[in-house]
mmCIF file of C-alpha atoms and ligand atoms in Angstrom:
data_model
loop_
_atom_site.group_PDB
_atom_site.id
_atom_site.type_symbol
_atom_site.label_atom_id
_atom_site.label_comp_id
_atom_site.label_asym_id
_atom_site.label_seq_id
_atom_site.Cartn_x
_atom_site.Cartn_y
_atom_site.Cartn_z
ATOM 1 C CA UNK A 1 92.102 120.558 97.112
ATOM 2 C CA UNK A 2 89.464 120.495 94.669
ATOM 3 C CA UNK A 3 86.549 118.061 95.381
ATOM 4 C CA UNK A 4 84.647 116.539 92.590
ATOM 5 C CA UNK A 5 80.543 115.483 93.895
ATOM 6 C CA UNK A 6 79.571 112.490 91.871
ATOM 7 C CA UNK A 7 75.851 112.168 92.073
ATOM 8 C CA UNK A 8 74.889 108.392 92.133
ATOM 9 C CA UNK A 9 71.364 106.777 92.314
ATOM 10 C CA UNK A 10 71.455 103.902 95.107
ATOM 11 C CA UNK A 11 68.791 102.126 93.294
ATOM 12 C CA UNK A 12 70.185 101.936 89.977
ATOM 13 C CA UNK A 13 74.402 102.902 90.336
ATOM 14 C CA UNK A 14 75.878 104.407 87.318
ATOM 15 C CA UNK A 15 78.915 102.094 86.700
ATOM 16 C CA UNK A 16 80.999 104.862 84.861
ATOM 17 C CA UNK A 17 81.066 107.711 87.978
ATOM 18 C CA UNK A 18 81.789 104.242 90.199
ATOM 19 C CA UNK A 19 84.682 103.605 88.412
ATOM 20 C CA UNK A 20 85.593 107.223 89.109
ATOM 21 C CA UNK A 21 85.607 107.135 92.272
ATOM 22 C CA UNK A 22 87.227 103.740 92.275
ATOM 23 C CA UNK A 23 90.195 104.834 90.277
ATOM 24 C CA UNK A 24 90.789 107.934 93.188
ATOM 25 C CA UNK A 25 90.835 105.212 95.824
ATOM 26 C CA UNK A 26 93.357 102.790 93.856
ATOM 27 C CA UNK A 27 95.401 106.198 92.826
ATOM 28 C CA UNK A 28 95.741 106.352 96.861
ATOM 29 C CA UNK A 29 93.078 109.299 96.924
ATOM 30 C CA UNK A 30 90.449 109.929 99.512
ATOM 31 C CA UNK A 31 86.853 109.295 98.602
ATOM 32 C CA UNK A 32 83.509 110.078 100.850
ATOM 33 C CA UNK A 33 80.438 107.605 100.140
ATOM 34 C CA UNK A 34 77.430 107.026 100.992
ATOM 35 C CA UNK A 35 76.955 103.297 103.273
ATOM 36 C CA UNK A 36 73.124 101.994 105.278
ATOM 37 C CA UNK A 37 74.762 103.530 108.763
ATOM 38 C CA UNK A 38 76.358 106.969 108.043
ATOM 39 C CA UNK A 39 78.555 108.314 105.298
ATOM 40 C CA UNK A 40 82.297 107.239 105.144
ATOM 41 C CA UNK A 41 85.506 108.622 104.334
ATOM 42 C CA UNK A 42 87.721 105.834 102.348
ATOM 43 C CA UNK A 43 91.071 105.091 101.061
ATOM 44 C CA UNK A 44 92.764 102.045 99.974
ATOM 45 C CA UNK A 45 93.679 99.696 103.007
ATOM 46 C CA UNK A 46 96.687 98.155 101.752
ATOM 47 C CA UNK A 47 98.015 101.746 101.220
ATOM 48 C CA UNK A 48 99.583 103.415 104.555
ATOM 49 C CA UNK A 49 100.019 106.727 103.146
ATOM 50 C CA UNK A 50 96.694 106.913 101.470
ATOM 51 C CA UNK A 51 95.370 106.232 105.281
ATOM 52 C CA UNK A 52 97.391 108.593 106.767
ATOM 53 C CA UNK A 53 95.680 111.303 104.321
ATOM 54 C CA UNK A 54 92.315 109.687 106.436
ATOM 55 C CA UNK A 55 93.582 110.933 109.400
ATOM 56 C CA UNK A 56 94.837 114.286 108.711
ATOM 57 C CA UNK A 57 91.520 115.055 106.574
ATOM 58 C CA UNK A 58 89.636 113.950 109.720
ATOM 59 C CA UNK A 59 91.302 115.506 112.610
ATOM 60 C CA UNK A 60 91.173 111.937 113.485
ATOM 61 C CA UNK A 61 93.756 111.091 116.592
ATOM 62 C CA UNK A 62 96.229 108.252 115.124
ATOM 63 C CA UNK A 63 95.540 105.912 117.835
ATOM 64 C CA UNK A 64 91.639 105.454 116.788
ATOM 65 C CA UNK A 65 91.857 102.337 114.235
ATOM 66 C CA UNK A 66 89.917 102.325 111.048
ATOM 67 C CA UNK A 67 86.919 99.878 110.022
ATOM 68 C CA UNK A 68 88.172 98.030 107.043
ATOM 69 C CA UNK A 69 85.147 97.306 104.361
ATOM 70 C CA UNK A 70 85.342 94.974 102.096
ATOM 71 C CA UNK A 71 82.228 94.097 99.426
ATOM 72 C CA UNK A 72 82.865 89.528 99.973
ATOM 73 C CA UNK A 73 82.761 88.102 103.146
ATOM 74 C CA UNK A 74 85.846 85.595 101.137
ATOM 75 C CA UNK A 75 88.204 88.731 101.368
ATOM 76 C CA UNK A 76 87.959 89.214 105.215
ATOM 77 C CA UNK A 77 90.995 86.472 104.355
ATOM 78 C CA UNK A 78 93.015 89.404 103.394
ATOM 79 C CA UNK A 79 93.020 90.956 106.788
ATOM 80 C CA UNK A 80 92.215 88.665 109.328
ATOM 81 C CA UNK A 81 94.683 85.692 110.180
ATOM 82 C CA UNK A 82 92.381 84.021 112.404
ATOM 83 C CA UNK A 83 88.808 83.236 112.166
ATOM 84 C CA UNK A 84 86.441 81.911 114.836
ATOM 85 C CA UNK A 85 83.558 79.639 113.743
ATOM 86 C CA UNK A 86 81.238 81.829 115.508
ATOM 87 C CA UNK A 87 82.856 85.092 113.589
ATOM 88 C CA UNK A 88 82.089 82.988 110.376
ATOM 89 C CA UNK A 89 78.546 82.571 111.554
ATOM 90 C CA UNK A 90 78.158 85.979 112.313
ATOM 91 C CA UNK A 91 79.598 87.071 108.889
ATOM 92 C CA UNK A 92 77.151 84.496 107.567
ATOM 93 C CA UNK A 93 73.969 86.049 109.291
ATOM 94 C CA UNK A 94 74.744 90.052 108.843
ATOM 95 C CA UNK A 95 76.495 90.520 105.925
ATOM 96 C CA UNK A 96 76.030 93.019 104.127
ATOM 97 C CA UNK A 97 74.922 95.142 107.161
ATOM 98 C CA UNK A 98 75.692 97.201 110.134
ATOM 99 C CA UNK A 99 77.736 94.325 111.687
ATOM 100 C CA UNK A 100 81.641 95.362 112.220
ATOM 101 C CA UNK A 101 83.648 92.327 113.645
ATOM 102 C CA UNK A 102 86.840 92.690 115.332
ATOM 103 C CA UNK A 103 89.474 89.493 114.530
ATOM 104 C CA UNK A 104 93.695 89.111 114.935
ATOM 105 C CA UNK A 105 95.021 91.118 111.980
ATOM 106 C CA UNK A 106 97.352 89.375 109.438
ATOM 107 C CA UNK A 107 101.079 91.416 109.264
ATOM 108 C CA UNK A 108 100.048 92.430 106.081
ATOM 109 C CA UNK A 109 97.615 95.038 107.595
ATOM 110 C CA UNK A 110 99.211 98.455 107.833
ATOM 111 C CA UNK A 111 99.784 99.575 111.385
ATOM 112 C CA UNK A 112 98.381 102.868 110.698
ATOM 113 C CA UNK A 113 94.786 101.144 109.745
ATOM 114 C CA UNK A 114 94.777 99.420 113.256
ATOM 115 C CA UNK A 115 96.243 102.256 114.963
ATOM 116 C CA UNK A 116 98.713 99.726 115.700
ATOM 117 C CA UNK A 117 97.012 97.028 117.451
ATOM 118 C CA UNK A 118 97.104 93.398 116.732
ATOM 119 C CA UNK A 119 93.537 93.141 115.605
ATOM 120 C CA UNK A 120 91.616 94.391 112.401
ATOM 121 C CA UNK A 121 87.958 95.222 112.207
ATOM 122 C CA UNK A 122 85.698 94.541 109.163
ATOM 123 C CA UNK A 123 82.391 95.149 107.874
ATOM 124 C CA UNK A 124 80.941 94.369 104.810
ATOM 125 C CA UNK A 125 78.632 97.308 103.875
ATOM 126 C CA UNK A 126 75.033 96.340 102.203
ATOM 127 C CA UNK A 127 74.551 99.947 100.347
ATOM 128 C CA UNK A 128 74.727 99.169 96.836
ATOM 129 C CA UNK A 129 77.362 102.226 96.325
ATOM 130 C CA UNK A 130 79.504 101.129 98.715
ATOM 131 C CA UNK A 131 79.489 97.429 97.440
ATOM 132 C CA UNK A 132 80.330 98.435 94.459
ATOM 133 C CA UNK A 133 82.982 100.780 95.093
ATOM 134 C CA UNK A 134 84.502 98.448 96.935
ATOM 135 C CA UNK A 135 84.356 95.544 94.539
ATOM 136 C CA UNK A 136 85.675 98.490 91.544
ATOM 137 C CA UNK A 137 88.821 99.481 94.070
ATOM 138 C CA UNK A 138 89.856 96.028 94.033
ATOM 139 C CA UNK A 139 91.103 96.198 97.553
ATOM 140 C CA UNK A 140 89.572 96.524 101.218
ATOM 141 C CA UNK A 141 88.550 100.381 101.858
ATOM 142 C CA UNK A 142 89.527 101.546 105.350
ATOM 143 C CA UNK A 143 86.689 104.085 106.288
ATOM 144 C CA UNK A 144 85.793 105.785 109.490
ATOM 145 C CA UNK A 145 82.756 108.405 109.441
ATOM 146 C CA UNK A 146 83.207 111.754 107.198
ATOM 147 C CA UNK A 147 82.877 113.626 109.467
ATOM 148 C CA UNK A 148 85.182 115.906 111.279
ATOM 149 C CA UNK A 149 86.885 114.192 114.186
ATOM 150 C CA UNK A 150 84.111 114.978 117.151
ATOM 151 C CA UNK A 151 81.397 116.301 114.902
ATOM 152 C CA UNK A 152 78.177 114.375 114.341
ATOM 153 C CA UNK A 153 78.414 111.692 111.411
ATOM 154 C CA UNK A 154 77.215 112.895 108.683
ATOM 155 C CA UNK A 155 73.890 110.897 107.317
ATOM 156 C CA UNK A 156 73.594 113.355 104.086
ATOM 157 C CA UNK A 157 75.455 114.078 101.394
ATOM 158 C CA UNK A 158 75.110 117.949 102.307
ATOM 159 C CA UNK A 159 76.232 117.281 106.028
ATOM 160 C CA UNK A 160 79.572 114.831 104.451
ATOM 161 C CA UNK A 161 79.906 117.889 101.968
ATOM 162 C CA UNK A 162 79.450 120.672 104.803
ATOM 163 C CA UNK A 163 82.975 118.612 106.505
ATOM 164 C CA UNK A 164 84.330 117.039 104.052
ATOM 165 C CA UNK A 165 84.289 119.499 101.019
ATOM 166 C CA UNK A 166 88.142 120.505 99.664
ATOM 167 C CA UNK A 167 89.517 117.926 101.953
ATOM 168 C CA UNK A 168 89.076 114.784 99.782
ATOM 169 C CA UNK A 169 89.059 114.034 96.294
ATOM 170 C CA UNK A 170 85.521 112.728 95.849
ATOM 171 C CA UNK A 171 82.773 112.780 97.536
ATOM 172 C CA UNK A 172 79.411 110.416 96.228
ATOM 173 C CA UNK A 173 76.321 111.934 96.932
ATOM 174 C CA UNK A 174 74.307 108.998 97.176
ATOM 175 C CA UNK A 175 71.112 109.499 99.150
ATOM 176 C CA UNK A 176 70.596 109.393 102.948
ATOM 177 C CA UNK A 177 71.454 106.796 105.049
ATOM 178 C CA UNK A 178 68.936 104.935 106.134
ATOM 179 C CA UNK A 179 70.354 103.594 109.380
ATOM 180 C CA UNK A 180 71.603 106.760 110.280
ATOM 181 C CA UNK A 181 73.902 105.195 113.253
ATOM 182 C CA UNK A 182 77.453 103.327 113.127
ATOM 183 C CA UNK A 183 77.817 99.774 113.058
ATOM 184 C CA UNK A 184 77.575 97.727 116.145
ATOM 185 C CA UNK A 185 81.298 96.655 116.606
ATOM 186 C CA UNK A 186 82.097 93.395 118.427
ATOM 187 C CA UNK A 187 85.150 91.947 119.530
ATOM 188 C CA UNK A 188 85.279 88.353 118.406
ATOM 189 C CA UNK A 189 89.047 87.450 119.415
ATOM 190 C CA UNK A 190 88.290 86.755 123.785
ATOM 191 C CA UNK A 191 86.334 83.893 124.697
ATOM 192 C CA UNK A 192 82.500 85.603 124.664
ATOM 193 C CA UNK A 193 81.652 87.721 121.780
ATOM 194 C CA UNK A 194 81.681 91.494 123.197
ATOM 195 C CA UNK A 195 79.784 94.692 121.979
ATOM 196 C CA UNK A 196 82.334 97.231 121.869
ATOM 197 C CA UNK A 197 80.113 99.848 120.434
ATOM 198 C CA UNK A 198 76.111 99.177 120.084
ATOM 199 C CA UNK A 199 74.400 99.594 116.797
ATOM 200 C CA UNK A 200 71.379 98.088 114.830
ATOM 201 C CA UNK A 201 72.315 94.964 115.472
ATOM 202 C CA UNK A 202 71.974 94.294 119.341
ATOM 203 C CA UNK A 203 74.057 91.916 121.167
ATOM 204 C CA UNK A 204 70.712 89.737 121.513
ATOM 205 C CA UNK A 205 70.543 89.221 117.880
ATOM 206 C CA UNK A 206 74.090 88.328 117.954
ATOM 207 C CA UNK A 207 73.268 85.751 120.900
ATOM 208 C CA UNK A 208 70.675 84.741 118.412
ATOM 209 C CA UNK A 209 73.698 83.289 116.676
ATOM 210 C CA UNK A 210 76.860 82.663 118.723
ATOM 211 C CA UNK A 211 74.921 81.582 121.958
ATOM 212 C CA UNK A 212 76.085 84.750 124.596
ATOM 213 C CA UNK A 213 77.534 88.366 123.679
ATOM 214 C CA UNK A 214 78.243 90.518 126.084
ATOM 215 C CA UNK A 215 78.332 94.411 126.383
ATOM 216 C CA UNK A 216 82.009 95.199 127.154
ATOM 217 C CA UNK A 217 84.440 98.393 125.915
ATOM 218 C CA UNK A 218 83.117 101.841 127.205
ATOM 219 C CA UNK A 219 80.631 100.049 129.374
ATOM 220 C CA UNK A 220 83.030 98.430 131.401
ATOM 221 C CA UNK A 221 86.319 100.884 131.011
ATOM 222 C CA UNK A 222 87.565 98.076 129.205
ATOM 223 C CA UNK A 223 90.429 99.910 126.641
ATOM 224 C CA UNK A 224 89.581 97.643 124.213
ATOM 225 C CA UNK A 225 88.325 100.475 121.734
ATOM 226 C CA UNK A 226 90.570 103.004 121.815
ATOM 227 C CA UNK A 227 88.132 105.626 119.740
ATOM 228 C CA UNK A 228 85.441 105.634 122.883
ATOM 229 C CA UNK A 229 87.611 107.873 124.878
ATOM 230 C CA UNK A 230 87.526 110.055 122.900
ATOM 231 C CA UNK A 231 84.452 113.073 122.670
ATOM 232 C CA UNK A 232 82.147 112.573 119.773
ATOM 233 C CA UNK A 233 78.905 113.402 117.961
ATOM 234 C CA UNK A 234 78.860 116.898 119.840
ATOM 235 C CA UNK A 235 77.206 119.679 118.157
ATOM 236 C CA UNK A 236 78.333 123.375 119.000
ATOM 237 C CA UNK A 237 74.528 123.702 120.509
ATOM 238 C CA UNK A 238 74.695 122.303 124.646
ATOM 239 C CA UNK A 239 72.774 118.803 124.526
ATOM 240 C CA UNK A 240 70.809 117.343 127.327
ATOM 241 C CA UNK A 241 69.425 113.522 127.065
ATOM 242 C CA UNK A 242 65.831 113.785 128.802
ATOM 243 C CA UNK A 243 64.994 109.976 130.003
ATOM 244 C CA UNK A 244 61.499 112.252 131.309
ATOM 245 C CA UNK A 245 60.334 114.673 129.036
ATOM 246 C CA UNK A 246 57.613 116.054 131.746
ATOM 247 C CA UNK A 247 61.260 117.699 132.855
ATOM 248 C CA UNK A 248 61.660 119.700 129.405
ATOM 249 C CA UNK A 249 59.650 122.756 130.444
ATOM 250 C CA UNK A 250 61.907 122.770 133.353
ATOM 251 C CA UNK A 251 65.138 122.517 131.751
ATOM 252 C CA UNK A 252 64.260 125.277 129.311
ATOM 253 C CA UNK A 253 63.113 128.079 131.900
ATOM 254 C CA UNK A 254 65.708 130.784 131.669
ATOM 255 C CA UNK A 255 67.810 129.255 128.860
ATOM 256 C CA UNK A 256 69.790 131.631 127.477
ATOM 257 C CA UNK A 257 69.632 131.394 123.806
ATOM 258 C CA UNK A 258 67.784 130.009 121.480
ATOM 259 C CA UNK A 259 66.437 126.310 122.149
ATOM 260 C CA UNK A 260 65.188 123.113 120.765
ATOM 261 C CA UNK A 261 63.373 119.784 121.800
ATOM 262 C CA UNK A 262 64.128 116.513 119.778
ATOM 263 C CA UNK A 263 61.474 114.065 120.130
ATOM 264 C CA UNK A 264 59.370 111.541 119.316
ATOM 265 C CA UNK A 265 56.250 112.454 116.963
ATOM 266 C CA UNK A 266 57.571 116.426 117.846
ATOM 267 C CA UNK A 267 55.478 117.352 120.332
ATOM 268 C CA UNK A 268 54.095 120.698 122.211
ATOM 269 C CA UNK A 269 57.370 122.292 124.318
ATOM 270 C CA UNK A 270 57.924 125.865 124.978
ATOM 271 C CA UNK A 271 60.982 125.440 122.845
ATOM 272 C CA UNK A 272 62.183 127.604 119.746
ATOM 273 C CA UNK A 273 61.831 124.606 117.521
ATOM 274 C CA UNK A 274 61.056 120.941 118.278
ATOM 275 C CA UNK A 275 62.738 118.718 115.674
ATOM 276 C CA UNK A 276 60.192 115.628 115.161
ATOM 277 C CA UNK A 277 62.950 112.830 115.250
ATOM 278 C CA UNK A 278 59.676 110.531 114.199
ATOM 279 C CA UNK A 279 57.210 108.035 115.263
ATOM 280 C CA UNK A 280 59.631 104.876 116.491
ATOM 281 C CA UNK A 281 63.108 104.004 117.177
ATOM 282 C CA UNK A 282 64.275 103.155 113.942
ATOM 283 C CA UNK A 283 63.480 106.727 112.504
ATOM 284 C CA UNK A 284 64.760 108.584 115.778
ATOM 285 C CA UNK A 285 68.330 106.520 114.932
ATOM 286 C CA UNK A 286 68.055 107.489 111.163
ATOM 287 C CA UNK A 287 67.599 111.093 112.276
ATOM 288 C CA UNK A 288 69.587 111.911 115.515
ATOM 289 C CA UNK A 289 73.030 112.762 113.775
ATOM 290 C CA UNK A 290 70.953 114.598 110.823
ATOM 291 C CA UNK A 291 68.883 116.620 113.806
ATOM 292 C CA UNK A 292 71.979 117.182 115.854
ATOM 293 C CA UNK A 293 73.756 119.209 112.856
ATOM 294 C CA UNK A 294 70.611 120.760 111.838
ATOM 295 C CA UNK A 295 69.982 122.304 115.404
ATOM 296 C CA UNK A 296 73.426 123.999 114.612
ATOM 297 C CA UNK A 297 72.967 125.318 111.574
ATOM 298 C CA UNK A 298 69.413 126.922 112.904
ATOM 299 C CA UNK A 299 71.407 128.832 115.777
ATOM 300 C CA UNK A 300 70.323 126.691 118.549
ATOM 301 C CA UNK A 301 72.322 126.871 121.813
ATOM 302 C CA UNK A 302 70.516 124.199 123.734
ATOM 303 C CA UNK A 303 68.944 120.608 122.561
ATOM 304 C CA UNK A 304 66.559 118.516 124.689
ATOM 305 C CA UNK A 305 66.503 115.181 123.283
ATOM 306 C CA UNK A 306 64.392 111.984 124.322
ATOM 307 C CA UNK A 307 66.612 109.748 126.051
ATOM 308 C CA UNK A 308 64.819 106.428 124.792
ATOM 309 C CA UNK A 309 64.972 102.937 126.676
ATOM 310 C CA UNK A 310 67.557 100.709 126.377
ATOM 311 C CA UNK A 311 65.855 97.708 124.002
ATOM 312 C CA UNK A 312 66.816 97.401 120.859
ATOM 313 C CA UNK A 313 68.521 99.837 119.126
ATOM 314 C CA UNK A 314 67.624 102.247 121.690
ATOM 315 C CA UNK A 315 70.770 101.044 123.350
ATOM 316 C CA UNK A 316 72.782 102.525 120.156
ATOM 317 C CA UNK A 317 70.652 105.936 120.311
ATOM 318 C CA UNK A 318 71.760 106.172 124.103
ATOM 319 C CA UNK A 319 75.053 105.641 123.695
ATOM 320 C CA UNK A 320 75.256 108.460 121.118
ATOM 321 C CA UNK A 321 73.035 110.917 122.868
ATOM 322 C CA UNK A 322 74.835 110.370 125.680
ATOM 323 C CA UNK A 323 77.819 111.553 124.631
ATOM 324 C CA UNK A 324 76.417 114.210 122.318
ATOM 325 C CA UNK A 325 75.264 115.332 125.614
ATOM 326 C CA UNK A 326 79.154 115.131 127.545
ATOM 327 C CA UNK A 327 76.762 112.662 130.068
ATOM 328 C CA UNK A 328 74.523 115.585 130.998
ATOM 329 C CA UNK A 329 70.601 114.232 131.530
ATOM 330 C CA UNK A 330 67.430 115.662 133.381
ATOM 331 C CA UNK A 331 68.769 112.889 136.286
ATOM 332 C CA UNK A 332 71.326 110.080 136.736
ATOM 333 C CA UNK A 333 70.705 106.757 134.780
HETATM 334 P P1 LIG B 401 84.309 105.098 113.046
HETATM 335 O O1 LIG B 401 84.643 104.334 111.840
HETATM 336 O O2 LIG B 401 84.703 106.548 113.014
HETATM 337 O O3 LIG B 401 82.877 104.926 113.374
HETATM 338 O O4 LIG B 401 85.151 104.457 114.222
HETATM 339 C C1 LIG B 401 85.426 103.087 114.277
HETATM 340 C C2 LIG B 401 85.239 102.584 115.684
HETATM 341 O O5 LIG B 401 85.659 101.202 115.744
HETATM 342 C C3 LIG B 401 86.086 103.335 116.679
HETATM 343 O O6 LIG B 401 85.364 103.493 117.889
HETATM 344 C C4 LIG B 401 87.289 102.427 116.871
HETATM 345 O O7 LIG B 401 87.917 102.626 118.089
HETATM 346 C C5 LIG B 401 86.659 101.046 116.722
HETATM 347 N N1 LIG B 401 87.647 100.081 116.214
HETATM 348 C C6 LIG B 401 88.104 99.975 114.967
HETATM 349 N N2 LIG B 401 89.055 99.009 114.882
HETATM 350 C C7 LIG B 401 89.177 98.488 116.106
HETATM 351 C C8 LIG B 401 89.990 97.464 116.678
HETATM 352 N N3 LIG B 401 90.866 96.789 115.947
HETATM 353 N N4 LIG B 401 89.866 97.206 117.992
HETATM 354 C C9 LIG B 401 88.968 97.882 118.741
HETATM 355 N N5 LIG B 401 88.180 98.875 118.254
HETATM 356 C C10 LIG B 401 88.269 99.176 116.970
HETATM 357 MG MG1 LIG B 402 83.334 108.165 113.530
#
C-alpha cells in the first residue's frame, strides 16, 4: 500500500490536507495522526470493516477494544447508552485531554470496536489535528496507538512512519506529542470510578471531581481491560526499571553489548550512552516511548531507566517502564 505523509502545522492546521485525510477515514481508509498523548492509528467507528483493517495493520489481538474519539463531548451520545452524572462531570472537567472514559455501549457500536464487550470507551482528544479530523470525518474515529502491536507508541511522526509506513493510507505528520503517554482510562460503569490504565490525569484529580476513584484493572488482576495482558512498549534492547540508580554501575558490569542509562537531567554512568529523559516528570513521560525506540535504533542491548515514584504521573511512567522492562528492576517494589 502506498502511504501518502501529509505535513500539518498543529498551530495553524491547513484545512485542505485535513479534509484529505478526512475523506480516507469516511472512504473506510486507515489514517495515522498526531493527538497530546501519542500518535494514533484511526478509522471510521461506525465502519466494522474499516476497523478490522486497524487490527490487521497493527498486529493488534481482536480481543483488545479500541478507544473511540470523538471532537464534542454531545456525540459521546452516539456510543454510549448510559451516562453517569459523575462521567458527565468528568467529561466536563478533561475534555479535550488525556481522559478516556469507559461507559455501556449503545448496539449500534460495532462489536469489533469493543472487542465485543458491552462497554465503549471515549476520549475526546485536545490536539488541534485530531479535533479537527475528527469533526471533518463526521463520525467517531476508533484509534489505538500506531504503533506495532507490542512496540513502543510512537510520539513522532518518524517513529508512527518507522511502523506504520505502507500499512495505512495516511499518515499526518503533525509534530511531537507533547504528553508522550496514553490516556488514563477509567471505568465509569461499577459503583466507584476505577483507573484501568494510569495516565496524566491521576485518579486524585479525578477524586477532585467524582469524590473517590480507585486504581483497579492490572493492579488488581481485575480482567476488566483486556489489552493489559498483553506485553507492550518493549523495545528489542533488554530494559531494567532502576527505583536506585546508585545500583546502575552494578547492573552494567559485564553487560554484554552495548548499553544505555535513561535518566533524569542524564547523568555520569559508565554506560555507552545515557539518554537525558529531562529535568521533571512531565518531560521524562513526553520522552520515555521516544527514548525507548531511539535506544534501538542506536544498537543498544540493555536500558537502565529511572524507575520514578509513584505521585503524579509518575504512576503512568511506572506502569509503562514496568512493562517495557517484562517486571525486571534493580529489586522488588
Ligand atoms: P490503546 O488505544 O492501544 O492505547 O489501547 C486502549 C486501551 O484501552 C487498551 O488497554 C484497552 O484494553 C483499553 N480499553 C479500550 N476499550 C475498553 C473497554 N471497553 N473496556 C476496558 N478497557 C478498554
Ligand atoms: Mg497501544
Amino acid at each position: 500500500m502506498n502511504t501518502e505523509v501529509l505535513k500539518i502545522n498543529p498551530d495553524a492546521p491547513d484545512a485542505a490536507l485535513i479534509e484529505r485525510a478526512a475523506s480516507v477515514i469516511r472512504g473506510g481508509g486507515l489514517a495515522a495522526f498526531p493527538t497530546e498523548t501519542v500518535y494514533g492509528l484511526g478509522a471510521d467507528a461506525f465502519n466494522p470493516s474499516a476497523v478490522e483493517k486497524i487490527f490487521r495493520a497493527k498486529g493488534r489481538p481482536a480481543d483488545n477494544p479500541l478507544i473511540s474519539h470523538i471532537s464534542e463531548i454531545s456525540q459521546v451520545r452516539l456510543l454510549a447508552r448510559e451516562i453517569p452524572p459523575e462521567a458527565e462531570c468528568l467529561m466536563e472537567r478533561f475534555w479535550g485531554g488525556p481522559l478516556t472514559i469507559i461507559l455501556k455501549k449503545r448496539p449500534e457500536v460495532p462489536a469489533v470496536v469493543s472487542a465485543g464487550l458491552d462497554t465503549v470507551s471515549v476520549r475526546m482528544p485536545s490536539h488541534s489535528v485530531a479535533h479537527e479530523l475528527i469533526r471533518r470525518s463526521g463520525t467517531p474515529i476508533a484509534a489505538p496507538s500506531a504503533n506495532l502491536s507490542g512496540s513502543p507508541s510512537p510520539t513522532t511522526a518518524a517513529h508512527c512512519m518507522a511502523d506504520m509506513l505502507g500499512r495505512v493510507d495516511v499518515i499526518i505528520d503533525g509534530g511531537d506529542s507533547l504528553i508522550g503517554l496514553e490516556s488514563t482510562v477509567v471505568d465509569m460503569t461499577g459503583p466507584v470510578p476505577t483507573v484501568l490504565r494510569p495516565g496524566a490525569i491521576t485518579a486524585e484529580d479525578i477524586a477532585s471531581v467524582t469524590g473517590r476513584c480507585v486504581y483497579g484493572g492490572e493492579s488488581s488482576g481485575a480482567p476488566k481491560c483486556p489489552g493489559m495482558k498483553y506485553t507492550h512498549y518493549s523495545p528489542r534492547a533488554d530494559v531494567v526499571a532502576v527505583s536506585d540508580m546508585k545500583n546502575a554501575a552494578a547492573l552494567l558490569a559485564g553487560a554484554k553489548g552495548k548499553t544505555a542509562v535513561i535518566d533524569l537531567c542524564g547523568g555520569d554512568y559508565p554506560a555507552d550512552v545515557v539518554y537525558d529523559a529531562g529535568a521533571d516528570l512531565a518531560s521524562y513521560a513526553a520522552r520515555l516511548f521516544y527514548l525507548l525506540r531511539r535506544a534501538d535504533e542506536d544498537g543498544v542491548s540493555l536500558i537502565l531507566a529511572r524507575l520514578p515514584g509513584p505521585e503524579g504521573i509518575g504512576a503512568a511512567i511506572r506502569n509503562r517502564l514496568l512493562k517495557a522492562a517484562g517486571g525486571r528492576t534493580d529489586k522488588p517494589c
